[in-house]
Amino acid sequence: MAETPQGQGQETLSNLLQESRSFPPPADLAADANVQADAYDAASADRLRFWEEQARRLQWEQPWSNVLEWNPPFAKWFTGGKLNAAVNCVDRHVDAGRGDRVAFYWEGEPGDTRAITYADLKDMVCQAANALTELGVNKGDRVAVYMPMIPETVVAMLACARIGAVHMVVFGGFSVDALGTRLDDSEAKLVITADGGYRRGKPSSLKPAVDDAVRDRPAVENVLVVRRTGQEVEWNEGRDVWWHDIVDRQPTEHDAEAHDAEHPLYIMYTSGTTAKPKGILHTTGGYLTQVAYTHWAVFDLKPESDVFWTAADIGWVTGHSYIVYGPLANGATSVMYEGTPDTPHKARFWEIVQKYGVTLAYMAPTAIRTFMKWGEEYPAQYDLSSLRVLGSVGEPINPEAYMWYRTHIGGNRTPIVDTWWQTETGAIMVTPMPGITHGKPGAAMHPIPGVVVDVVDESGESVPNGHGGLIVVREPWPAMLRGIWGDPERYKKTYWSRFEGLYFPGDGAKRDEDGDLWLLGRVDDVMLVSGHNISTTEVESALVAHNKVAEAAVTGASDPVTGQAIVAFVILRSEAGDGGADMIKELRDHVGAHLGPIAKPRQILVVPELPKTRSGKIMRRLLKDVAENRELGDVSTLTDAQSIETLKEAFQESGKSDE
Ligand code: ATP
Ligand code: MG
């Protein structure tokens, strides 16, 4: 887990970046916003009552008797209550007469489309639930889902939830090994997969990886296969079952049992930086309460008129909470897109926004910075005037990326909600509210109503305004992880041992002069330069603020003089050329001018690509290995393992001529 560089640091985390831009909510949005300022008052007056009110958005077969049982660090929410997540996401909307509303406008990468109404979804989920039962899947069994971004993936998850089986989605880009270790740890008895999916203009296979992973794992009894691409697949008679053979012949009726509020809903593995992946466990009632509330509140969702789009993969927690459970619990209409943003052209996302009239869009800063790099001419080709709220998730959004997003996607009109949360938190924790919060580029602003977040120093004391430290959560929240699958000790040690009674997410943060929150990246990545703890985020944001830089990643490399020195890797915008010595000097001076001389990088290397995880996050740990000329650590979760080798060579080359 996160280790803060100890020692001479004068403060936990320096506060270097100043930002004076601020955008009030648009008047019409503010007037009609789902959340008004009184929500914060109500929640701070009586937090548990506030969450009880939010839980009433759901349909409970049996009401809870106890809102929270808190035996630190183990929480149970809404105990005694019973509900069915699939019924909440699907059936009740149909029962309320909204069966004709579209749940998903699905867009395949090759351009094939499907519009799936809530009534369609109900039939599909019931059939799949019946099929799972026929395959011998029982309540409490684990089911692995290793799928492309197709509607059957959502159906598979909901069918599990319906019968009380625990789904464990593994991102379709992960390797055989990653799938295998997750199958072992969760002891899944069924794997649901597809022949393949479309990525970058061609079919990309999935079934062979499942075959390899399952070969020596007899615990997996069946492999259920959706036909998507029509690729040749090896068939293991007796084990493999085509989805269309077993699901399509099932009745579209299924009696759903109500499950306990604390019944496990899913396991989602976080990659884990060093040791074996952590199976983060989420349960039913509290999780669904907070994802439904935040989806409605943070995006100001009007389910009758909005078209919502989370442009992320379902194999990531963002997809679980804001493609599947939040939007469906709220009866929203969503877009789901199978492929990559540059297929068949670099404006595919914007074409989709125009085509479906997307009003609320949610994506990662890494995508936004990629669009910045490609240039504003791509979004400019499409009508994006339907958009009214834009969201960001996954990493700190650099102020310049925020400005670009707001200007070129949001038409200078839409609020941006920068939402901080984690797999472990299950749902959004810190964010502006679009109808009430003034947006500051780069700031996640405030904890949501009912969530108590603080920034503390090494000794666990709150830091004053204008100071940096570590973000913590002071009180249990409904969607919090209930543990690490099969390992309660690791749960305690990882999240609850740093500070007595406080949840420690492992991220740095600061509170600015106004008391607003800024996330500053992982504590493990903080650089200790001449006694100052400097966050990677602030230096990266300063670099991205230069008009020739599209993306930047920095890391601290050991240095005989300063302890650690800042090494930066930058990707230039397409119009910027390839960056000679003058440009490097200009960038170093620019950072110095922005943040002070202490933050000036020792070295800057212009690169074509940065090492990223499959969910698009920069792997600074590998850049540190490069900057310190070490053997590269674990590269198994990288999208492109070759790119880091190339980068390493370039770095070693540059060292020969530098300074
Ligand atoms: P792993 O835990 O497996 O190493 P991960 O932490 O990247 O992976 P996630 O749970 O998907 O996996 O990501 C949560 C982390 O992402 C947060 O702890 C934080 O570091 C970062 N993050 C997410 N959203 C934001 C945001 N809006 N601002 C700043 N950082 C964010
Ligand atoms: Mg994490």
XYZ file of C-alpha atoms and ligand atoms in Angstrom:
691
model
C 0.000 0.000 0.000
C 0.913 3.631 -0.300
C 4.033 4.796 1.429
C 4.493 8.509 1.724
C 8.064 9.577 1.299
C 9.045 10.295 4.856
C 11.712 12.553 6.143
C 12.439 16.184 5.799
C 9.209 17.161 3.999
C 8.006 20.385 5.607
C 4.435 19.610 4.841
C 2.595 16.508 3.738
C 2.104 17.804 0.225
C 3.030 21.168 -1.245
C 0.366 23.436 -2.672
C 1.944 24.997 -5.735
C -0.695 25.381 -8.409
C -2.902 28.455 -8.269
C -6.113 28.664 -10.255
C -8.384 31.664 -10.424
C -10.861 30.647 -13.141
C -14.308 29.742 -11.927
C -17.563 29.040 -13.752
C -20.980 29.492 -12.196
C -23.677 26.958 -13.101
C -25.814 27.995 -16.084
C -28.917 29.777 -14.772
C -31.466 27.468 -16.400
C -29.731 24.347 -15.165
C -29.419 25.811 -11.671
C -33.092 26.757 -11.508
C -34.245 23.260 -12.324
C -31.415 21.221 -10.795
C -32.184 17.976 -8.989
C -29.886 18.913 -6.133
C -30.092 22.256 -4.377
C -27.887 23.541 -1.579
C -30.256 22.322 1.114
C -29.230 18.715 0.358
C -25.897 19.376 2.064
C -27.647 20.838 5.095
C -30.063 17.950 5.357
C -27.267 15.414 5.116
C -25.077 17.089 7.685
C -28.005 17.498 10.066
C -28.758 13.773 9.945
C -26.539 11.728 7.666
C -28.192 8.364 8.214
C -31.625 9.783 7.657
C -30.397 11.385 4.456
C -29.240 7.986 3.193
C -32.497 6.384 4.237
C -34.301 8.910 2.084
C -32.056 8.061 -0.847
C -32.657 4.343 -0.283
C -36.349 4.997 -0.834
C -35.626 5.627 -4.523
C -35.355 1.853 -4.712
C -38.052 -0.776 -4.523
C -37.669 -2.871 -1.374
C -39.580 -6.121 -0.936
C -38.970 -5.784 2.760
C -37.941 -2.531 4.470
C -34.727 -2.380 6.498
C -34.825 -2.412 10.246
C -31.433 -0.835 10.812
C -29.884 1.789 8.567
C -26.264 1.178 9.592
C -24.437 -1.374 11.698
C -20.901 -0.135 12.090
C -18.297 -2.363 13.655
C -15.208 -0.602 12.378
C -13.999 -1.306 9.809
C -16.952 -3.497 8.878
C -20.179 -1.815 7.814
C -23.614 -3.198 7.086
C -26.210 -0.910 5.556
C -29.970 -1.320 5.546
C -29.903 -4.592 7.421
C -33.111 -6.525 7.532
C -34.055 -5.037 4.162
C -34.584 -7.207 1.086
C -34.511 -6.197 -2.560
C -33.533 -7.496 -5.962
C -31.058 -5.387 -7.932
C -32.277 -6.611 -11.334
C -35.899 -5.890 -10.470
C -34.825 -2.408 -9.419
C -32.902 -1.863 -12.628
C -35.434 -3.339 -15.022
C -38.784 -4.799 -13.965
C -40.066 -1.943 -11.900
C -39.696 0.490 -14.808
C -41.691 -1.850 -17.010
C -44.281 -2.349 -14.260
C -44.598 1.424 -14.002
C -45.563 1.601 -17.679
C -42.190 2.678 -19.027
C -41.377 -0.528 -20.882
C -41.097 1.329 -24.182
C -38.365 3.624 -22.971
C -34.987 2.831 -24.477
C -32.518 1.558 -21.890
C -29.598 1.353 -24.322
C -28.808 2.734 -27.697
C -26.024 0.343 -28.472
C -23.546 1.182 -31.184
C -21.215 -1.533 -32.435
C -17.842 -0.426 -33.703
C -18.541 -1.526 -37.296
C -21.681 0.642 -37.239
C -24.332 -1.963 -36.422
C -26.830 -0.707 -33.871
C -29.483 -1.990 -31.468
C -32.057 -0.047 -29.463
C -33.045 -2.028 -26.385
C -36.071 -0.934 -24.418
C -36.675 -1.685 -20.764
C -39.276 -4.263 -21.840
C -36.703 -5.942 -24.118
C -34.145 -5.866 -21.353
C -36.556 -7.474 -18.934
C -37.166 -10.367 -21.319
C -33.459 -10.793 -21.965
C -32.523 -10.726 -18.265
C -35.267 -13.191 -17.346
C -34.194 -15.581 -20.090
C -30.559 -15.349 -19.066
C -31.474 -15.871 -15.399
C -33.368 -19.029 -16.348
C -30.399 -20.205 -18.406
C -27.979 -19.661 -15.523
C -30.224 -21.709 -13.283
C -30.344 -24.465 -15.909
C -26.537 -24.435 -15.936
C -26.572 -25.067 -12.211
C -25.619 -21.596 -11.047
C -27.022 -20.938 -7.588
C -27.343 -18.000 -5.285
C -23.917 -17.036 -3.943
C -21.952 -18.751 -6.760
C -19.412 -16.637 -8.577
C -19.698 -16.072 -12.308
C -16.852 -14.602 -14.351
C -17.800 -12.243 -17.185
C -15.129 -11.693 -19.844
C -16.901 -9.854 -22.588
C -16.777 -7.110 -25.182
C -18.997 -4.040 -24.819
C -22.241 -5.572 -26.036
C -25.725 -5.601 -24.492
C -25.365 -9.252 -23.451
C -22.671 -8.152 -21.014
C -25.193 -6.027 -19.129
C -27.733 -8.826 -19.391
C -25.243 -11.321 -17.953
C -24.512 -9.063 -14.984
C -28.175 -8.438 -14.265
C -29.055 -12.110 -14.648
C -26.459 -12.933 -11.991
C -27.813 -10.220 -9.719
C -31.311 -11.508 -10.265
C -30.569 -15.003 -9.019
C -28.134 -13.787 -6.361
C -24.995 -15.082 -8.090
C -21.978 -12.818 -7.699
C -20.556 -11.465 -10.931
C -16.893 -10.872 -11.403
C -16.249 -8.946 -14.585
C -12.748 -9.137 -15.991
C -11.849 -6.462 -18.513
C -11.821 -8.026 -21.998
C -8.361 -6.636 -22.687
C -6.767 -8.526 -19.812
C -4.473 -11.460 -20.421
C -4.980 -15.162 -19.792
C -2.951 -14.847 -16.585
C -4.996 -11.972 -15.251
C -8.174 -13.890 -15.991
C -6.736 -17.055 -14.452
C -5.696 -15.520 -11.130
C -9.130 -13.917 -10.815
C -10.836 -17.244 -11.550
C -8.752 -18.891 -8.854
C -9.318 -16.228 -6.265
C -13.076 -15.978 -6.811
C -13.578 -19.727 -7.470
C -15.972 -18.959 -10.308
C -17.894 -21.949 -11.687
C -19.072 -20.338 -14.901
C -17.368 -18.034 -17.380
C -19.515 -15.946 -19.709
C -17.644 -14.738 -22.762
C -17.995 -14.106 -26.489
C -16.162 -15.281 -29.552
C -14.778 -11.758 -29.697
C -15.582 -8.096 -30.074
C -14.665 -5.335 -32.488
C -11.728 -3.101 -31.697
C -9.820 -0.794 -34.015
C -11.705 -1.921 -37.055
C -11.273 -5.665 -36.673
C -12.559 -8.579 -34.646
C -10.534 -9.173 -31.539
C -10.928 -12.613 -30.050
C -11.815 -13.465 -26.457
C -12.676 -17.149 -26.411
C -9.099 -18.433 -26.914
C -7.979 -16.637 -23.741
C -10.831 -18.250 -21.835
C -9.899 -21.661 -23.259
C -6.336 -21.194 -22.038
C -7.376 -19.917 -18.639
C -9.941 -22.642 -18.046
C -7.856 -25.563 -19.312
C -6.293 -26.337 -15.930
C -9.132 -25.014 -13.833
C -11.692 -27.759 -13.370
C -13.634 -25.561 -10.944
C -15.045 -23.849 -14.036
C -17.871 -26.118 -15.094
C -19.180 -24.259 -18.130
C -18.264 -21.547 -20.573
C -21.225 -19.647 -21.984
C -20.372 -18.019 -25.299
C -22.123 -15.153 -27.068
C -21.642 -15.045 -30.818
C -20.607 -11.524 -31.706
C -17.944 -11.560 -34.424
C -18.517 -14.970 -35.991
C -14.836 -15.858 -35.534
C -13.855 -19.532 -35.555
C -13.777 -20.873 -32.028
C -12.472 -24.090 -30.555
C -15.314 -25.964 -28.985
C -15.076 -28.015 -25.847
C -18.071 -30.349 -25.994
C -19.820 -30.694 -22.673
C -18.233 -27.577 -21.247
C -18.981 -24.866 -23.801
C -22.505 -23.647 -24.459
C -23.635 -21.120 -27.022
C -25.668 -18.288 -25.529
C -28.159 -18.453 -28.410
C -28.659 -22.193 -27.845
C -29.520 -22.005 -24.191
C -30.746 -18.473 -23.508
C -33.019 -17.948 -26.491
C -35.233 -20.928 -25.709
C -35.904 -19.870 -22.103
C -39.197 -18.348 -20.959
C -39.210 -14.579 -20.606
C -40.767 -14.908 -17.182
C -38.677 -15.332 -14.087
C -39.742 -14.991 -10.488
C -37.113 -12.919 -8.771
C -36.317 -13.605 -5.152
C -35.548 -10.592 -2.974
C -32.031 -10.773 -1.509
C -30.703 -9.346 1.725
C -29.431 -5.786 1.474
C -25.977 -7.110 2.330
C -26.057 -9.966 -0.170
C -22.892 -9.823 -2.343
C -23.588 -8.219 -5.709
C -20.178 -8.327 -7.314
C -16.458 -8.627 -6.977
C -14.260 -6.296 -8.977
C -10.528 -6.791 -8.877
C -8.254 -3.790 -8.701
C -4.946 -4.544 -10.294
C -2.909 -4.046 -7.140
C 0.407 -2.367 -7.660
C 2.629 -5.129 -6.332
C 0.963 -8.145 -4.800
C -1.972 -10.226 -5.953
C -5.069 -8.329 -7.126
C -7.567 -7.323 -4.519
C -11.111 -8.615 -4.997
C -13.193 -5.636 -3.932
C -16.569 -6.800 -2.686
C -19.753 -4.793 -3.143
C -23.137 -5.718 -1.769
C -26.642 -4.861 -2.856
C -28.717 -2.277 -0.966
C -26.176 0.345 0.032
C -24.336 0.135 -3.267
C -27.477 0.551 -5.326
C -28.622 3.429 -3.131
C -25.479 5.450 -3.632
C -24.986 4.736 -7.340
C -28.606 5.646 -8.048
C -28.413 8.802 -5.934
C -25.112 10.005 -7.381
C -26.106 9.280 -10.958
C -29.276 11.311 -10.473
C -27.636 14.088 -8.456
C -24.227 14.566 -10.055
C -25.470 14.398 -13.641
C -28.730 16.169 -12.843
C -30.453 13.288 -14.594
C -33.916 13.880 -16.040
C -34.757 10.316 -17.065
C -37.600 11.334 -19.405
C -35.443 13.536 -21.599
C -31.750 12.887 -21.015
C -29.497 10.626 -23.022
C -26.598 9.548 -20.847
C -23.288 8.184 -22.014
C -20.431 6.769 -19.997
C -17.642 6.242 -22.483
C -15.788 3.658 -20.401
C -15.505 -0.082 -20.372
C -17.841 -2.202 -18.294
C -14.810 -4.077 -17.026
C -13.957 -1.065 -14.947
C -15.898 0.087 -11.887
C -17.070 3.177 -13.752
C -18.873 0.870 -16.137
C -20.468 -1.121 -13.316
C -21.761 1.936 -11.492
C -22.500 4.323 -14.343
C -23.266 2.157 -17.360
C -25.188 -0.542 -15.549
C -26.464 -0.024 -12.013
C -26.864 3.759 -11.621
C -28.492 4.583 -14.962
C -30.728 1.512 -14.969
C -31.835 1.985 -11.362
C -32.877 5.487 -12.422
C -34.675 4.320 -15.549
C -32.344 6.348 -17.741
C -31.663 6.054 -21.458
C -27.991 5.406 -22.130
C -25.655 5.035 -25.050
C -23.259 2.107 -25.053
C -20.416 2.006 -27.550
C -18.385 -1.075 -28.338
C -15.201 0.261 -29.827
C -12.356 2.734 -29.831
C -12.676 6.515 -30.286
C -10.622 6.623 -33.478
C -12.480 3.980 -35.475
C -13.182 4.536 -38.272
C -12.231 8.184 -37.703
C -11.076 10.453 -34.899
C -14.460 12.084 -34.470
C -16.388 8.888 -33.737
C -17.366 10.004 -30.226
C -18.705 13.306 -31.487
C -20.578 11.601 -34.263
C -22.224 9.426 -31.592
C -23.120 12.456 -29.458
C -24.815 14.100 -32.432
C -26.511 10.919 -33.617
C -28.189 10.091 -30.300
C -28.513 13.614 -28.963
C -26.394 12.779 -25.931
C -27.069 15.261 -23.124
C -24.812 13.929 -20.350
C -21.387 12.479 -21.104
C -18.843 10.929 -18.782
C -15.277 10.045 -19.722
C -11.674 9.914 -18.511
C -9.062 12.679 -18.639
C -6.824 10.387 -20.651
C -9.449 10.369 -23.406
C -9.859 14.137 -23.179
C -6.102 14.692 -23.476
C -6.009 12.370 -26.466
C -8.735 14.448 -28.115
C -6.727 17.578 -27.315
C -3.746 16.040 -29.028
C -5.777 15.172 -32.115
C -7.104 18.716 -32.316
C -10.328 20.638 -31.958
C -11.237 20.272 -35.628
C -12.683 16.809 -34.937
C -15.415 17.769 -32.454
C -16.015 20.911 -34.498
C -17.435 18.769 -37.326
C -20.452 17.720 -35.271
C -23.349 19.359 -33.507
C -22.714 18.907 -29.798
C -25.319 21.389 -28.626
C -27.400 18.669 -26.944
C -24.765 18.280 -24.211
C -25.638 19.865 -20.888
C -23.333 18.256 -18.291
C -19.892 16.724 -18.829
C -18.190 14.402 -16.375
C -14.613 13.340 -15.794
C -13.324 10.309 -13.875
C -10.254 8.191 -13.365
C -7.454 10.638 -12.790
C -7.119 14.260 -11.804
C -8.215 16.386 -14.744
C -5.560 18.956 -15.544
C -6.949 22.493 -15.654
C -6.044 22.821 -19.352
C -7.783 19.572 -20.216
C -10.811 20.812 -18.283
C -10.772 24.055 -20.267
C -10.459 22.209 -23.538
C -13.321 19.872 -22.597
C -15.495 22.752 -21.520
C -14.693 24.857 -24.578
C -14.562 22.377 -27.432
C -17.001 19.742 -26.237
C -19.191 21.726 -23.885
C -19.474 24.822 -26.093
C -18.406 27.004 -23.148
C -21.765 26.248 -21.660
C -21.769 22.960 -19.805
C -20.661 22.483 -16.225
C -17.955 19.870 -15.754
C -18.250 17.447 -12.896
C -14.839 16.126 -11.905
C -15.787 13.062 -9.900
C -13.326 11.491 -7.483
C -13.977 7.932 -6.346
C -12.483 4.445 -6.542
C -13.373 0.826 -7.124
C -13.407 0.601 -3.356
C -15.804 3.489 -2.786
C -18.265 2.020 -5.326
C -19.757 5.370 -6.220
C -18.866 9.037 -6.612
C -17.593 10.618 -3.374
C -16.222 14.070 -4.232
C -17.553 16.242 -7.059
C -19.095 19.562 -7.935
C -22.891 19.510 -8.265
C -23.773 20.951 -11.674
C -26.622 23.157 -10.498
C -24.987 24.690 -7.454
C -21.201 24.453 -7.440
C -19.017 26.973 -9.208
C -16.656 24.864 -11.312
C -12.921 25.401 -10.896
C -10.733 23.818 -13.572
C -8.959 20.883 -11.959
C -10.805 20.804 -8.645
C -13.146 18.043 -7.499
C -14.551 20.580 -5.033
C -16.760 18.978 -2.358
C -17.778 15.658 -0.888
C -21.322 14.743 -1.908
C -24.047 15.159 0.703
C -23.856 12.317 3.195
C -20.152 11.623 2.677
C -17.581 12.947 5.131
C -14.176 13.505 3.581
C -11.181 15.271 5.055
C -7.594 16.129 4.147
C -5.155 15.239 6.893
C -1.443 15.408 7.582
C 0.838 12.513 8.520
C -0.493 12.465 12.037
C -4.140 12.412 10.978
C -4.893 16.064 11.806
C -7.025 18.058 9.357
C -4.935 20.463 7.332
C -6.002 24.105 7.120
C -7.082 25.773 3.889
C -4.201 26.344 1.518
C -2.464 23.086 2.478
C -1.999 19.625 1.046
C -2.192 16.220 2.662
C -3.898 12.865 2.362
C -7.543 12.383 1.573
C -9.491 10.260 4.076
C -13.114 9.342 4.624
C -14.287 9.863 8.184
C -17.610 8.014 8.229
C -18.880 4.857 6.525
C -20.848 5.402 3.306
C -23.471 3.154 1.695
C -21.518 2.013 -1.388
C -18.289 1.327 0.466
C -16.483 -1.923 -0.166
C -17.477 -4.556 2.334
C -14.072 -6.149 2.245
C -11.483 -7.858 0.093
C -12.810 -11.196 -1.099
C -11.584 -13.891 1.253
C -9.105 -11.645 3.053
C -10.442 -9.514 5.906
C -6.949 -8.928 7.302
C -5.750 -7.414 4.069
C -8.828 -5.207 4.045
C -7.999 -3.861 7.492
C -4.353 -3.432 6.741
C -4.740 -1.775 3.355
C -7.428 0.753 4.112
C -7.818 1.154 7.856
C -4.434 0.852 9.463
C -2.865 4.129 8.432
C -5.121 6.234 10.650
C -7.232 4.918 13.492
C -10.876 4.811 12.414
C -10.349 6.571 9.075
C -10.600 5.079 5.605
C -7.392 5.785 3.690
C -7.793 5.687 -0.103
C -4.106 6.265 -0.884
C -4.511 9.568 -2.724
C -3.020 12.963 -2.028
C -5.221 16.048 -1.975
C -5.241 19.666 -1.007
C -7.742 22.148 0.287
C -7.365 25.497 -1.430
C -7.850 28.920 0.130
C -11.608 28.607 -0.371
C -11.682 25.185 1.273
C -12.311 23.386 -2.039
C -10.747 19.978 -2.697
C -8.150 19.143 -5.324
C -6.975 15.593 -5.886
C -3.226 15.303 -6.377
C -2.649 11.725 -7.472
C -1.480 8.659 -5.634
C 0.535 9.074 -2.495
C 3.001 6.476 -3.820
C 3.815 8.822 -6.683
C 4.610 11.920 -4.601
C 8.110 13.278 -5.251
C 10.382 14.501 -2.485
C 12.504 17.272 -3.965
C 14.850 19.192 -1.660
C 12.593 18.525 1.293
C 9.340 19.375 -0.508
C 6.680 16.809 -1.226
C 5.532 17.670 -4.725
C 2.607 15.991 -6.397
C 2.956 14.594 -9.882
C -0.416 16.095 -10.739
C 0.598 19.701 -10.246
C 3.713 19.419 -12.383
C 1.827 17.519 -15.083
C -0.910 20.130 -15.071
C 1.651 22.905 -15.445
C 3.147 21.114 -18.451
C -0.250 20.486 -20.024
C -0.988 24.198 -19.546
C 1.682 24.916 -22.167
C -0.035 25.294 -25.495
C 2.220 22.778 -27.234
C 1.754 19.952 -24.726
C -1.067 17.443 -24.925
C -0.069 14.991 -22.214
C 2.562 14.792 -19.550
C 3.684 12.290 -16.962
C 6.259 13.036 -14.318
C 8.087 10.949 -11.804
C 10.722 11.428 -9.140
C 14.116 9.862 -9.875
C 16.771 9.615 -7.192
C 19.207 12.499 -7.405
C 22.445 13.027 -5.508
C 21.750 16.700 -4.905
C 18.022 17.077 -4.343
C 17.085 13.625 -3.043
C 14.681 13.149 -5.896
C 14.560 15.095 -9.126
C 11.606 15.552 -11.403
C 11.740 13.756 -14.728
C 8.993 14.545 -17.202
C 7.750 12.722 -20.269
C 5.593 14.770 -22.604
C 3.463 14.193 -25.663
C 3.156 17.251 -27.886
C -0.005 18.420 -29.589
C -0.158 17.549 -33.257
C 0.619 21.095 -34.405
C 3.693 21.474 -32.151
C 6.371 19.741 -34.213
C 8.724 17.302 -32.524
C 10.412 19.495 -29.931
C 14.105 20.425 -30.026
C 16.383 21.687 -27.247
C 14.796 25.156 -27.306
C 11.414 23.678 -26.734
C 12.641 21.638 -23.758
C 14.110 24.767 -22.221
C 10.883 26.626 -22.841
C 8.918 23.885 -21.088
C 11.237 23.761 -18.079
C 11.039 27.526 -17.702
C 7.308 27.395 -18.108
C 6.959 24.961 -15.197
C 9.331 27.078 -13.124
C 7.282 30.185 -13.829
C 4.028 28.394 -13.049
C 4.914 26.513 -9.881
C 8.197 27.989 -8.703
C 11.786 26.880 -9.332
C 11.484 23.892 -6.991
C 9.157 22.148 -9.448
C 11.321 22.633 -12.539
C 11.946 19.207 -14.088
C 15.573 18.109 -14.262
C 14.879 16.380 -17.554
C 12.080 16.460 -20.087
C 11.751 13.853 -22.782
C 9.359 14.223 -25.691
C 7.709 10.867 -26.392
C 5.058 9.589 -28.795
C 3.267 7.414 -26.231
C 2.981 7.033 -22.450
C 2.678 3.719 -20.629
C -0.945 3.316 -19.616
C -3.081 0.713 -17.936
C -6.007 -0.759 -19.813
C -8.262 1.785 -18.152
C -6.091 4.550 -19.555
C -4.150 5.602 -16.478
C -0.519 6.536 -16.713
C 1.757 3.972 -15.024
C 4.164 6.340 -13.290
C 5.799 3.433 -11.475
C 7.229 2.224 -14.803
C 8.383 5.699 -15.719
C 10.246 5.771 -12.440
C 11.965 2.522 -13.380
C 12.954 4.150 -16.658
C 14.118 7.370 -15.001
C 16.243 5.440 -12.533
C 17.602 3.049 -15.174
C 16.163 0.015 -13.460
C 14.699 -3.198 -14.764
C 11.042 -2.603 -15.578
C 8.572 -3.888 -12.994
C 5.361 -5.760 -13.753
C 4.063 -4.721 -17.177
C 1.154 -7.169 -17.386
C -1.599 -4.554 -17.088
C -0.122 -2.274 -19.760
C -2.030 -1.724 -22.985
C 1.116 -1.856 -25.022
C 4.143 -3.423 -23.380
C 6.411 -2.544 -26.311
C 5.932 1.204 -25.949
C 7.689 1.277 -22.590
C 10.733 -0.490 -24.033
C 10.937 2.093 -26.797
C 10.598 4.832 -24.250
C 13.353 3.324 -22.125
C 15.729 3.310 -25.072
C 14.853 6.897 -25.930
C 15.493 7.920 -22.341
C 18.886 6.272 -22.258
C 19.775 7.912 -25.573
C 18.734 11.342 -24.296
C 20.816 10.938 -21.116
C 23.909 10.822 -23.263
C 23.321 14.275 -24.732
C 21.422 15.967 -21.879
C 22.993 18.603 -19.631
P -5.400 -0.111 -8.638
O -6.030 0.232 -7.330
O -5.746 -1.448 -9.104
O -3.946 0.190 -8.693
P -6.788 2.180 -9.659
O -6.642 2.768 -8.302
O -6.334 3.004 -10.801
O -6.074 0.797 -9.763
P -9.625 2.627 -9.743
O -10.298 2.184 -8.506
O -10.375 2.489 -11.004
O -8.305 1.789 -9.908
O -9.230 4.128 -9.649
C -9.334 4.893 -8.497
C -8.203 5.881 -8.435
O -8.211 6.725 -9.586
C -8.317 6.835 -7.276
O -7.769 6.290 -6.097
C -7.528 8.027 -7.789
O -6.145 7.825 -7.646
C -7.872 8.063 -9.256
N -9.027 8.930 -9.544
C -10.241 8.552 -9.946
N -11.024 9.620 -10.202
C -10.284 10.707 -9.939
C -10.525 12.111 -10.014
N -11.676 12.618 -10.419
N -9.523 12.927 -9.653
C -8.347 12.444 -9.249
N -8.051 11.147 -9.183
C -9.004 10.272 -9.521
Mg -6.685 1.978 -6.425
